[in-house]
Amino acid sequence: MLKRRKKLSLIFTTLFFILQSSCSNVPGRVNFTQHVAPILYKNCTICHRPEGIGHFDLITYEDAKRYAGGMAFAAKERLMPPWPADPHYTEFVGQKVMTETEIAILKKWVEDGLQEGPKHEMPELPEYPSRSLVGEPDVTIPVIPTYLRANNYDTFLIVKVPFELPEDTFASLVEFVPGRHNVVHHVNGDMIKYEYHKKKNVYEGEYVTNMVHDSTIKLAFEKLGLPNDDGTYPVLQKSVVNYLPGTYGQKYPKGIGGYKMPRKGAFLLNDLHYGFTTDEPVWDSSYINIFYAKKPPKRPVLEFQMGTLGVSPVLPDLVIQPNTVKNVHTKIVVPEDISVLTINPHMHLLGVSFKAYALKPNGDTIRLINIPRWDFHWQYFYTFKKMVKIPKGSTIIAEGVYDNTRKNLNNPYSPPRLVRDNDGSMRATDEMFQFIVTYVMYKEGDEHISLVPEDVEN
Ligand code: HEC
């Protein structure tokens, strides 16, 4: 009797597995080498490896076994891989979103008892570029190492990164690579372009100063030795090098974007923001990679910033009373046809959702981005798979929701306090509402041009 039951249950389980696998592509029995490792190598090891920004590795069977429960949970809740944007609203380059089948396989691996599987089936770990996320740079320039004390304050620095190249040239991309991923919060940097004979020594002066108020910025620039030898100021190109957690440099199709690089110049990281450091002091050694372009860029990438410190005000004012949820928006009318390349929504810890779209003059909606669950840690520059045309006369609207109650687990204050934008103070505990749009002036056919890196040659 017992025997028969066992047999029956075996038949049933087999049947169940056959049914399950035929329905959803989840294998009857899941093991690490054949089923789990390929998923991790596709979705996770870009960050969860010794050089990556994750705090632990997910490469070997032992790694995965240790974190199996957490992995299945993070996958099911779509906390990992981190991709706060709603993939059903709009799709972007490098979108990190797992399929339902992949999520089910991670879950089933746990249920099946964390089997290792045949060792010889183990896939090869993908090759990752070691000093860049884009490729092999032509020049790498170190940022002066910064010592960060163990404390709980944000540090804001202005840092000069001077360079001298063999000749005037063009760059397709300037990439900032943080030394310590867990402390570098963000970077905005411009490029100073010296006329060769107007500046003898680009390396003179100090390299670092604390961020200062506008009224004393000139003094700070002098301390950094930025002016020409005759005291006049060189040309400054804005926003050449930017970094936010989870972002990496984006190459654009031939002729689009890029910079004229002078023989003598300097990057001016006019705010290098280090987030809270923790129990022990650390050194950060970040660096900047330059990728040369063969030809001068024909269509410069332009940028506007909506919201805090931008071209359009936040409405109503970003003053968030304690124990309230607040909706704000900002909008702008586009005066010419433009082709949007990349967008970057920005809020701090109280942000809970973000949405942006354009309304065409005929009333149609162009979807830009929907972030139903804002995550302060993952603020990408989202690049569209193809350029997005926004016709003249359209209104771009960005909407944000802030939760300043106890329910918001990221609320920096308990009990909640009044939080506002404080004139663009960038402390994580103050708020911001920004939407940055990079674009080129529209040209016939732009909407068919792919921005997917594999399609882009340079
Ligand atoms: C873009 C980088 C990145 C990718 C891709 C990524 N992770 Fe993470 N992961 C992190 C970082 C960084 C943390 C540390 C937590 C934090 O700071 O948000 C983390 C934390 C975790 C945690 C700890 C629990 C938690 O939510 O904090 C788990 C489990 C995890 N990751 C699993 C995965 C799995 C499984 C994948 C692939 C399916 C993956 N991660 C892909 C960067 C990444």
Short mmCIF file of C-alpha atoms and ligand atoms in Angstrom, two decimals:
data_model
loop_
_atom_site.label_atom_id
_atom_site.label_comp_id
_atom_site.label_asym_id
_atom_site.label_seq_id
_atom_site.Cartn_x
_atom_site.Cartn_y
_atom_site.Cartn_z
CA MET A 1 0.00 0.00 0.00
CA LEU A 2 2.70 2.37 1.07
CA LYS A 3 4.73 1.43 -1.96
CA ARG A 4 1.85 2.14 -4.30
CA ARG A 5 1.31 5.53 -2.80
CA LYS A 6 4.92 6.40 -3.26
CA LYS A 7 4.74 5.34 -6.86
CA LEU A 8 1.62 7.37 -7.42
CA SER A 9 3.09 10.44 -5.87
CA LEU A 10 6.16 9.97 -8.02
CA ILE A 11 3.99 9.86 -11.09
CA PHE A 12 2.17 12.94 -9.94
CA THR A 13 5.31 14.86 -9.21
CA THR A 14 6.72 13.90 -12.58
CA LEU A 15 3.52 14.93 -14.25
CA PHE A 16 3.54 18.17 -12.31
CA PHE A 17 7.10 18.91 -13.36
CA ILE A 18 6.38 18.10 -16.97
CA LEU A 19 3.34 20.35 -16.88
CA GLN A 20 5.20 23.09 -15.12
CA SER A 21 8.17 22.99 -17.43
CA SER A 22 6.04 22.95 -20.54
CA CYS A 23 4.04 25.93 -19.31
CA SER A 24 6.76 28.26 -18.18
CA ASN A 25 10.13 26.98 -19.36
CA VAL A 26 11.17 26.33 -15.78
CA PRO A 27 13.16 23.08 -15.76
CA GLY A 28 11.79 20.09 -13.82
CA ARG A 29 14.69 20.25 -11.42
CA VAL A 30 16.74 23.37 -11.14
CA ASN A 31 20.46 23.27 -10.48
CA PHE A 32 23.14 25.93 -10.23
CA THR A 33 25.51 25.25 -13.08
CA GLN A 34 22.91 24.70 -15.80
CA HIS A 35 20.12 27.04 -14.79
CA VAL A 36 21.04 29.54 -12.09
CA ALA A 37 24.57 30.58 -13.08
CA PRO A 38 23.51 31.73 -16.58
CA ILE A 39 20.85 33.94 -14.99
CA LEU A 40 23.29 35.46 -12.52
CA TYR A 41 25.91 36.06 -15.22
CA LYS A 42 23.35 37.78 -17.39
CA ASN A 43 21.68 39.92 -14.72
CA CYS A 44 23.83 40.23 -11.62
CA THR A 45 27.60 39.77 -11.93
CA ILE A 46 28.10 43.13 -13.64
CA CYS A 47 27.75 44.46 -10.08
CA HIS A 48 28.15 41.38 -7.87
CA ARG A 49 31.82 40.62 -8.57
CA PRO A 50 35.01 41.81 -6.85
CA GLU A 51 35.31 44.94 -9.05
CA GLY A 52 31.59 45.63 -9.09
CA ILE A 53 29.50 47.90 -6.93
CA GLY A 54 27.55 45.17 -5.14
CA HIS A 55 28.81 44.40 -1.66
CA PHE A 56 29.18 40.68 -2.30
CA ASP A 57 29.89 38.33 -5.22
CA LEU A 58 27.39 36.10 -6.97
CA ILE A 59 29.81 34.10 -9.10
CA THR A 60 30.40 30.66 -7.62
CA TYR A 61 28.06 27.97 -6.34
CA GLU A 62 29.13 28.81 -2.78
CA ASP A 63 28.40 32.54 -3.29
CA ALA A 64 24.94 31.83 -4.65
CA LYS A 65 24.11 29.24 -2.01
CA ARG A 66 24.88 31.72 0.75
CA TYR A 67 22.53 34.36 -0.70
CA ALA A 68 19.93 32.05 -2.27
CA GLY A 69 17.01 33.16 -0.12
CA GLY A 70 17.83 36.84 -0.51
CA MET A 71 18.28 36.42 -4.25
CA ALA A 72 14.91 34.76 -4.73
CA PHE A 73 13.25 37.46 -2.62
CA ALA A 74 15.03 40.41 -4.27
CA ALA A 75 14.17 38.96 -7.70
CA LYS A 76 10.51 38.37 -6.87
CA GLU A 77 10.08 41.87 -5.45
CA ARG A 78 12.06 43.25 -8.41
CA LEU A 79 14.48 44.99 -6.05
CA MET A 80 17.31 43.37 -7.98
CA PRO A 81 18.62 43.92 -10.54
CA PRO A 82 17.93 47.54 -9.67
CA TRP A 83 15.74 49.16 -12.34
CA PRO A 84 13.18 51.51 -10.83
CA ALA A 85 11.65 52.58 -14.17
CA ASP A 86 8.50 50.81 -15.35
CA PRO A 87 9.56 48.76 -18.41
CA HIS A 88 5.95 48.66 -19.64
CA TYR A 89 5.81 52.45 -19.90
CA THR A 90 9.03 53.02 -21.83
CA GLU A 91 12.09 50.94 -22.68
CA PHE A 92 15.66 52.12 -22.37
CA VAL A 93 19.15 51.04 -23.35
CA GLY A 94 20.73 48.56 -20.94
CA GLN A 95 17.43 47.92 -19.22
CA LYS A 96 17.98 45.61 -16.27
CA VAL A 97 14.75 43.65 -15.96
CA MET A 98 14.45 39.90 -15.35
CA THR A 99 11.89 37.72 -17.11
CA GLU A 100 9.18 35.91 -15.15
CA THR A 101 10.87 32.60 -16.03
CA GLU A 102 14.22 33.74 -14.64
CA ILE A 103 12.55 34.81 -11.41
CA ALA A 104 10.71 31.48 -11.17
CA ILE A 105 13.96 29.55 -11.69
CA LEU A 106 15.67 31.33 -8.78
CA LYS A 107 12.69 30.53 -6.57
CA LYS A 108 12.59 26.90 -7.64
CA TRP A 109 16.30 26.47 -7.06
CA VAL A 110 15.67 27.17 -3.39
CA GLU A 111 12.66 24.80 -3.32
CA ASP A 112 14.68 22.06 -5.03
CA GLY A 113 17.32 22.21 -2.30
CA LEU A 114 20.09 24.29 -3.90
CA GLN A 115 21.48 21.56 -6.14
CA GLU A 116 24.89 22.25 -7.68
CA GLY A 117 24.44 20.34 -10.96
CA PRO A 118 27.17 18.94 -13.21
CA LYS A 119 30.39 20.91 -12.73
CA HIS A 120 31.33 20.73 -16.40
CA GLU A 121 28.12 22.59 -17.33
CA MET A 122 29.32 25.72 -15.53
CA PRO A 123 29.24 28.67 -17.97
CA GLU A 124 32.14 31.09 -18.36
CA LEU A 125 31.91 34.35 -16.46
CA PRO A 126 31.48 37.17 -19.01
CA GLU A 127 34.54 39.36 -19.53
CA TYR A 128 34.18 42.76 -17.96
CA PRO A 129 36.32 45.72 -18.91
CA SER A 130 38.31 46.43 -15.77
CA ARG A 131 38.91 50.19 -15.75
CA SER A 132 35.86 51.29 -17.71
CA LEU A 133 32.28 50.24 -18.29
CA VAL A 134 32.39 51.40 -21.88
CA GLY A 135 35.53 49.94 -23.44
CA GLU A 136 39.22 50.63 -23.75
CA PRO A 137 39.87 54.34 -23.14
CA ASP A 138 42.52 56.28 -25.07
CA VAL A 139 43.63 58.26 -22.02
CA THR A 140 43.02 57.83 -18.30
CA ILE A 141 43.52 60.77 -15.94
CA PRO A 142 43.51 60.19 -12.20
CA VAL A 143 41.49 62.44 -9.93
CA ILE A 144 43.56 63.48 -6.93
CA PRO A 145 42.87 60.90 -4.17
CA THR A 146 40.55 62.12 -1.44
CA TYR A 147 40.72 61.11 2.20
CA LEU A 148 37.30 60.75 3.78
CA ARG A 149 37.07 60.75 7.52
CA ALA A 150 34.73 58.43 9.36
CA ASN A 151 31.76 60.67 10.05
CA ASN A 152 28.18 61.09 9.08
CA TYR A 153 28.43 64.19 6.95
CA ASP A 154 28.20 64.58 3.23
CA THR A 155 31.34 66.06 1.71
CA PHE A 156 31.11 68.43 -1.25
CA LEU A 157 34.30 69.29 -3.08
CA ILE A 158 35.38 71.26 -6.09
CA VAL A 159 38.19 69.33 -7.71
CA LYS A 160 40.46 70.23 -10.59
CA VAL A 161 41.69 67.46 -12.88
CA PRO A 162 44.24 69.05 -15.22
CA PHE A 163 45.50 67.38 -18.39
CA GLU A 164 47.87 67.93 -21.26
CA LEU A 165 47.45 65.94 -24.46
CA PRO A 166 49.87 65.52 -27.38
CA GLU A 167 47.64 67.60 -29.67
CA ASP A 168 44.20 69.19 -30.05
CA THR A 169 41.70 66.43 -30.72
CA PHE A 170 38.08 65.31 -30.34
CA ALA A 171 36.53 63.03 -27.75
CA SER A 172 33.38 60.99 -28.22
CA LEU A 173 33.03 60.40 -24.51
CA VAL A 174 34.43 61.42 -21.15
CA GLU A 175 33.74 58.82 -18.46
CA PHE A 176 34.00 59.28 -14.70
CA VAL A 177 34.87 56.07 -12.86
CA PRO A 178 34.46 56.20 -9.09
CA GLY A 179 37.16 54.61 -6.97
CA ARG A 180 34.86 53.78 -4.07
CA HIS A 181 31.42 53.05 -5.44
CA ASN A 182 29.89 53.05 -2.01
CA VAL A 183 30.94 56.60 -1.11
CA VAL A 184 30.96 58.55 -4.37
CA HIS A 185 27.42 59.90 -4.54
CA HIS A 186 27.52 61.99 -7.66
CA VAL A 187 29.67 64.18 -9.86
CA ASN A 188 28.95 67.07 -12.20
CA GLY A 189 31.91 68.32 -14.14
CA ASP A 190 32.76 70.89 -16.79
CA MET A 191 35.77 71.13 -19.07
CA ILE A 192 38.12 74.10 -19.11
CA LYS A 193 39.68 74.69 -22.51
CA TYR A 194 42.90 76.68 -22.54
CA GLU A 195 44.29 78.38 -25.58
CA TYR A 196 47.74 76.83 -25.73
CA HIS A 197 49.78 80.01 -25.29
CA LYS A 198 47.59 81.61 -22.65
CA LYS A 199 48.39 79.06 -19.94
CA LYS A 200 51.90 77.92 -19.26
CA ASN A 201 51.26 75.39 -16.53
CA VAL A 202 47.89 73.70 -16.13
CA TYR A 203 49.15 71.86 -13.06
CA GLU A 204 49.77 74.97 -10.92
CA GLY A 205 47.55 75.89 -7.99
CA GLU A 206 45.62 73.68 -5.61
CA TYR A 207 43.56 70.71 -6.74
CA VAL A 208 40.78 70.58 -4.19
CA THR A 209 38.62 73.01 -2.30
CA ASN A 210 35.38 72.75 -0.37
CA MET A 211 32.28 73.75 -2.24
CA VAL A 212 31.66 77.44 -1.75
CA HIS A 213 28.91 79.93 -2.20
CA ASP A 214 28.61 81.84 -5.49
CA SER A 215 29.97 85.04 -3.96
CA THR A 216 33.34 83.47 -3.20
CA ILE A 217 33.60 81.21 -6.24
CA LYS A 218 36.06 83.55 -7.96
CA LEU A 219 38.44 83.31 -5.03
CA ALA A 220 38.15 79.55 -5.07
CA PHE A 221 38.91 79.47 -8.81
CA GLU A 222 42.02 81.56 -8.24
CA LYS A 223 43.17 79.22 -5.48
CA LEU A 224 42.75 76.36 -7.93
CA GLY A 225 44.91 78.23 -10.45
CA LEU A 226 42.22 78.18 -13.12
CA PRO A 227 42.60 81.61 -14.80
CA ASN A 228 44.88 82.18 -17.77
CA ASP A 229 48.36 83.58 -17.01
CA ASP A 230 47.07 87.09 -17.76
CA GLY A 231 44.20 86.74 -15.27
CA THR A 232 41.47 86.34 -17.89
CA TYR A 233 39.22 83.31 -17.89
CA PRO A 234 39.40 80.39 -20.34
CA VAL A 235 36.39 78.83 -22.09
CA LEU A 236 34.30 76.51 -19.94
CA GLN A 237 32.20 73.77 -21.50
CA LYS A 238 29.41 72.71 -19.17
CA SER A 239 28.44 69.19 -18.12
CA VAL A 240 31.09 67.18 -19.92
CA VAL A 241 31.53 64.57 -17.23
CA ASN A 242 28.72 63.33 -15.00
CA TYR A 243 28.23 60.43 -12.70
CA LEU A 244 25.40 59.06 -10.59
CA PRO A 245 25.23 55.60 -8.98
CA GLY A 246 24.42 52.91 -11.51
CA THR A 247 25.11 55.12 -14.53
CA TYR A 248 27.88 54.84 -17.00
CA GLY A 249 29.04 56.83 -19.98
CA GLN A 250 26.91 56.73 -23.08
CA LYS A 251 28.40 56.79 -26.55
CA TYR A 252 26.18 58.33 -29.21
CA PRO A 253 26.00 57.56 -32.93
CA LYS A 254 28.61 59.04 -35.25
CA GLY A 255 28.60 62.79 -35.47
CA ILE A 256 26.40 63.24 -32.41
CA GLY A 257 27.75 64.60 -29.16
CA GLY A 258 31.41 64.57 -28.35
CA TYR A 259 33.75 67.39 -27.50
CA LYS A 260 36.59 69.32 -28.93
CA MET A 261 39.52 68.53 -26.64
CA PRO A 262 42.21 71.17 -26.25
CA ARG A 263 45.87 70.24 -25.83
CA LYS A 264 45.80 71.93 -22.47
CA GLY A 265 42.80 71.78 -20.24
CA ALA A 266 41.26 70.66 -17.00
CA PHE A 267 38.09 69.02 -15.88
CA LEU A 268 36.45 71.01 -13.17
CA LEU A 269 34.39 68.70 -11.00
CA ASN A 270 32.36 71.49 -9.51
CA ASP A 271 30.59 69.23 -7.26
CA LEU A 272 32.12 65.95 -6.30
CA HIS A 273 29.67 64.73 -3.68
CA TYR A 274 30.63 62.02 -1.23
CA GLY A 275 27.71 60.51 0.69
CA PHE A 276 27.88 59.41 4.31
CA THR A 277 31.05 57.56 5.08
CA THR A 278 30.81 54.93 7.76
CA ASP A 279 32.83 53.54 10.63
CA GLU A 280 36.25 53.70 9.06
CA PRO A 281 38.08 56.35 7.08
CA VAL A 282 38.68 55.60 3.39
CA TRP A 283 40.70 56.92 0.48
CA ASP A 284 38.86 57.42 -2.78
CA SER A 285 40.90 57.26 -5.99
CA SER A 286 38.54 57.99 -8.85
CA TYR A 287 39.62 58.64 -12.42
CA ILE A 288 38.44 59.97 -15.75
CA ASN A 289 38.63 58.11 -19.06
CA ILE A 290 38.75 59.88 -22.40
CA PHE A 291 37.66 58.14 -25.59
CA TYR A 292 38.86 59.88 -28.74
CA ALA A 293 36.60 60.42 -31.74
CA LYS A 294 37.97 60.06 -35.25
CA LYS A 295 36.00 63.00 -36.58
CA PRO A 296 34.75 66.24 -35.12
CA PRO A 297 31.20 66.01 -33.82
CA LYS A 298 28.64 67.62 -36.11
CA ARG A 299 25.66 67.76 -33.79
CA PRO A 300 26.44 68.90 -30.27
CA VAL A 301 24.44 67.39 -27.44
CA LEU A 302 22.45 70.06 -25.65
CA GLU A 303 20.84 69.87 -22.25
CA PHE A 304 18.20 71.55 -20.19
CA GLN A 305 17.27 71.03 -16.61
CA MET A 306 13.73 71.46 -15.32
CA GLY A 307 12.78 71.99 -11.68
CA THR A 308 15.14 72.91 -8.83
CA LEU A 309 17.86 75.27 -10.15
CA GLY A 310 16.49 74.71 -13.64
CA VAL A 311 14.66 76.57 -16.39
CA SER A 312 11.16 75.84 -15.05
CA PRO A 313 9.98 76.26 -11.46
CA VAL A 314 8.74 73.51 -9.16
CA LEU A 315 5.01 74.02 -8.54
CA PRO A 316 3.94 74.41 -5.83
CA ASP A 317 7.13 75.28 -3.93
CA LEU A 318 9.08 72.28 -2.71
CA VAL A 319 8.27 72.76 0.96
CA ILE A 320 7.14 69.48 2.46
CA GLN A 321 5.41 69.71 5.81
CA PRO A 322 5.97 66.87 8.28
CA ASN A 323 3.40 64.04 8.14
CA THR A 324 2.21 64.97 4.65
CA VAL A 325 2.39 63.55 1.15
CA LYS A 326 3.08 66.22 -1.44
CA ASN A 327 2.62 66.30 -5.23
CA VAL A 328 4.69 68.69 -7.31
CA HIS A 329 5.25 69.24 -11.01
CA THR A 330 7.25 71.33 -13.41
CA LYS A 331 6.63 72.01 -17.09
CA ILE A 332 8.14 73.69 -20.10
CA VAL A 333 7.09 74.35 -23.69
CA VAL A 334 9.58 73.13 -26.29
CA PRO A 335 10.29 75.99 -28.73
CA GLU A 336 11.80 73.87 -31.58
CA ASP A 337 11.62 70.27 -32.77
CA ILE A 338 14.09 68.29 -30.68
CA SER A 339 15.36 64.70 -30.54
CA VAL A 340 15.72 63.48 -26.99
CA LEU A 341 18.60 61.13 -26.20
CA THR A 342 18.76 60.71 -22.44
CA ILE A 343 16.72 61.74 -19.43
CA ASN A 344 17.57 61.88 -15.74
CA PRO A 345 14.96 62.25 -13.02
CA HIS A 346 16.32 63.39 -9.68
CA MET A 347 14.82 63.47 -6.18
CA HIS A 348 16.20 62.66 -2.75
CA LEU A 349 15.09 60.46 0.14
CA LEU A 350 11.45 61.57 0.46
CA GLY A 351 10.67 60.90 -3.21
CA VAL A 352 8.27 58.00 -3.80
CA SER A 353 7.32 58.27 -7.47
CA PHE A 354 8.24 60.19 -10.61
CA LYS A 355 6.61 60.50 -14.02
CA ALA A 356 7.44 62.54 -17.11
CA TYR A 357 5.78 62.85 -20.51
CA ALA A 358 5.26 65.35 -23.28
CA LEU A 359 1.93 66.58 -24.59
CA LYS A 360 2.03 67.35 -28.31
CA PRO A 361 0.14 70.39 -29.63
CA ASN A 362 -2.48 67.96 -31.02
CA GLY A 363 -3.02 66.50 -27.54
CA ASP A 364 -1.16 63.20 -28.08
CA THR A 365 1.09 61.98 -25.28
CA ILE A 366 4.74 61.04 -25.73
CA ARG A 367 5.74 58.78 -22.86
CA LEU A 368 9.10 59.58 -21.30
CA ILE A 369 9.42 57.74 -17.99
CA ASN A 370 7.41 56.30 -15.15
CA ILE A 371 9.08 55.39 -11.85
CA PRO A 372 6.34 53.97 -9.66
CA ARG A 373 8.75 53.15 -6.80
CA TRP A 374 11.42 55.83 -6.55
CA ASP A 375 14.78 54.56 -5.30
CA PHE A 376 17.29 57.16 -4.19
CA HIS A 377 20.18 54.73 -4.73
CA TRP A 378 19.47 54.11 -8.39
CA GLN A 379 19.30 57.31 -10.36
CA TYR A 380 20.20 56.44 -13.89
CA PHE A 381 20.63 58.61 -16.93
CA TYR A 382 18.04 56.70 -18.94
CA THR A 383 18.89 56.52 -22.65
CA PHE A 384 16.12 55.82 -25.15
CA LYS A 385 16.61 52.90 -27.54
CA LYS A 386 15.87 55.27 -30.40
CA MET A 387 15.89 59.05 -30.35
CA VAL A 388 12.54 60.47 -29.35
CA LYS A 389 11.20 63.36 -31.40
CA ILE A 390 9.36 66.02 -29.41
CA PRO A 391 7.78 68.49 -31.83
CA LYS A 392 7.82 72.24 -31.42
CA GLY A 393 5.04 73.54 -29.18
CA SER A 394 4.84 70.38 -27.05
CA THR A 395 4.79 70.69 -23.28
CA ILE A 396 7.12 68.49 -21.25
CA ILE A 397 5.66 67.74 -17.84
CA ALA A 398 7.42 66.08 -14.91
CA GLU A 399 5.45 65.05 -11.82
CA GLY A 400 6.81 63.93 -8.48
CA VAL A 401 5.34 62.64 -5.24
CA TYR A 402 7.07 63.03 -1.85
CA ASP A 403 6.17 61.17 1.30
CA ASN A 404 7.22 62.96 4.47
CA THR A 405 5.47 60.60 6.87
CA ARG A 406 6.80 57.82 9.07
CA LYS A 407 5.56 55.32 6.48
CA ASN A 408 8.42 56.32 4.21
CA LEU A 409 11.22 54.07 5.46
CA ASN A 410 13.80 56.32 3.81
CA ASN A 411 12.67 59.38 5.76
CA PRO A 412 15.92 60.75 7.21
CA TYR A 413 14.07 62.23 10.19
CA SER A 414 12.09 60.56 12.93
CA PRO A 415 9.77 62.13 13.83
CA PRO A 416 9.35 63.73 10.38
CA ARG A 417 10.48 67.34 10.03
CA LEU A 418 9.80 70.10 7.55
CA VAL A 419 11.96 69.43 4.50
CA ARG A 420 12.51 71.82 1.60
CA ASP A 421 14.80 72.45 -1.33
CA ASN A 422 16.93 75.05 0.49
CA ASP A 423 17.96 76.92 -2.66
CA GLY A 424 19.36 73.88 -4.32
CA SER A 425 21.45 72.69 -1.39
CA MET A 426 22.37 69.25 -2.51
CA ARG A 427 22.45 67.52 0.84
CA ALA A 428 20.62 64.23 0.65
CA THR A 429 18.50 65.27 3.64
CA ASP A 430 17.21 68.36 1.83
CA GLU A 431 15.01 67.74 -1.19
CA MET A 432 15.27 68.39 -4.91
CA PHE A 433 12.96 67.92 -7.87
CA GLN A 434 14.80 67.88 -11.16
CA PHE A 435 14.42 66.50 -14.64
CA ILE A 436 17.41 66.72 -16.96
CA VAL A 437 16.91 66.23 -20.70
CA THR A 438 19.78 65.83 -23.16
CA TYR A 439 18.92 66.26 -26.82
CA VAL A 440 20.00 67.37 -30.27
CA MET A 441 18.08 69.63 -32.63
CA TYR A 442 15.73 67.42 -34.65
CA LYS A 443 16.66 66.24 -38.12
CA GLU A 444 14.50 64.22 -40.50
CA GLY A 445 14.81 60.52 -39.69
CA ASP A 446 16.18 60.91 -36.16
CA GLU A 447 13.41 58.79 -34.70
CA HIS A 448 14.87 55.76 -36.54
CA ILE A 449 18.41 56.17 -35.20
CA SER A 450 19.32 53.52 -32.65
CA LEU A 451 21.18 54.47 -29.48
CA VAL A 452 21.79 50.86 -28.42
CA PRO A 453 25.58 50.55 -27.90
CA GLU A 454 25.89 47.51 -30.20
CA ASP A 455 24.44 49.57 -33.04
CA VAL A 456 26.62 52.59 -32.34
CA GLU A 457 30.05 52.71 -33.91
CA ASN A 458 32.47 55.51 -33.36
C1 HEC B 1 23.59 47.66 -11.00
C2 HEC B 1 24.25 46.86 -10.01
C3 HEC B 1 23.55 45.63 -9.47
C4 HEC B 1 22.98 44.61 -10.19
C5 HEC B 1 22.89 44.45 -11.70
C6 HEC B 1 22.50 43.67 -9.21
N1 HEC B 1 22.77 44.10 -7.95
FE1 HEC B 1 22.21 43.21 -6.21
N2 HEC B 1 22.95 44.77 -5.16
C7 HEC B 1 23.65 45.83 -5.68
C8 HEC B 1 24.05 46.71 -4.58
C9 HEC B 1 24.87 47.97 -4.71
C10 HEC B 1 23.54 46.14 -3.41
C11 HEC B 1 23.67 46.68 -1.98
C12 HEC B 1 22.38 47.24 -1.55
C13 HEC B 1 22.21 48.65 -1.96
O1 HEC B 1 23.10 49.45 -1.68
O2 HEC B 1 21.16 48.96 -2.59
C14 HEC B 1 22.86 44.92 -3.80
C15 HEC B 1 22.20 44.09 -2.90
C16 HEC B 1 21.69 42.85 -3.22
C17 HEC B 1 21.10 41.94 -2.28
C18 HEC B 1 20.93 42.19 -0.80
C19 HEC B 1 19.52 42.51 -0.46
C20 HEC B 1 19.13 43.91 -0.76
O3 HEC B 1 18.10 44.11 -1.44
O4 HEC B 1 19.82 44.86 -0.32
C21 HEC B 1 20.75 40.82 -2.98
C22 HEC B 1 20.12 39.55 -2.42
C23 HEC B 1 21.09 41.05 -4.36
N3 HEC B 1 21.67 42.29 -4.47
C24 HEC B 1 20.89 40.16 -5.37
C25 HEC B 1 21.04 40.46 -6.72
C26 HEC B 1 20.67 39.56 -7.78
C27 HEC B 1 20.12 38.15 -7.60
C28 HEC B 1 20.93 40.22 -8.95
C29 HEC B 1 20.68 39.74 -10.35
C30 HEC B 1 19.42 39.12 -10.60
C31 HEC B 1 21.48 41.51 -8.60
N4 HEC B 1 21.52 41.62 -7.25
C32 HEC B 1 21.85 42.48 -9.53
C33 HEC B 1 23.92 46.05 -7.01
C34 HEC B 1 23.43 45.30 -8.06
#
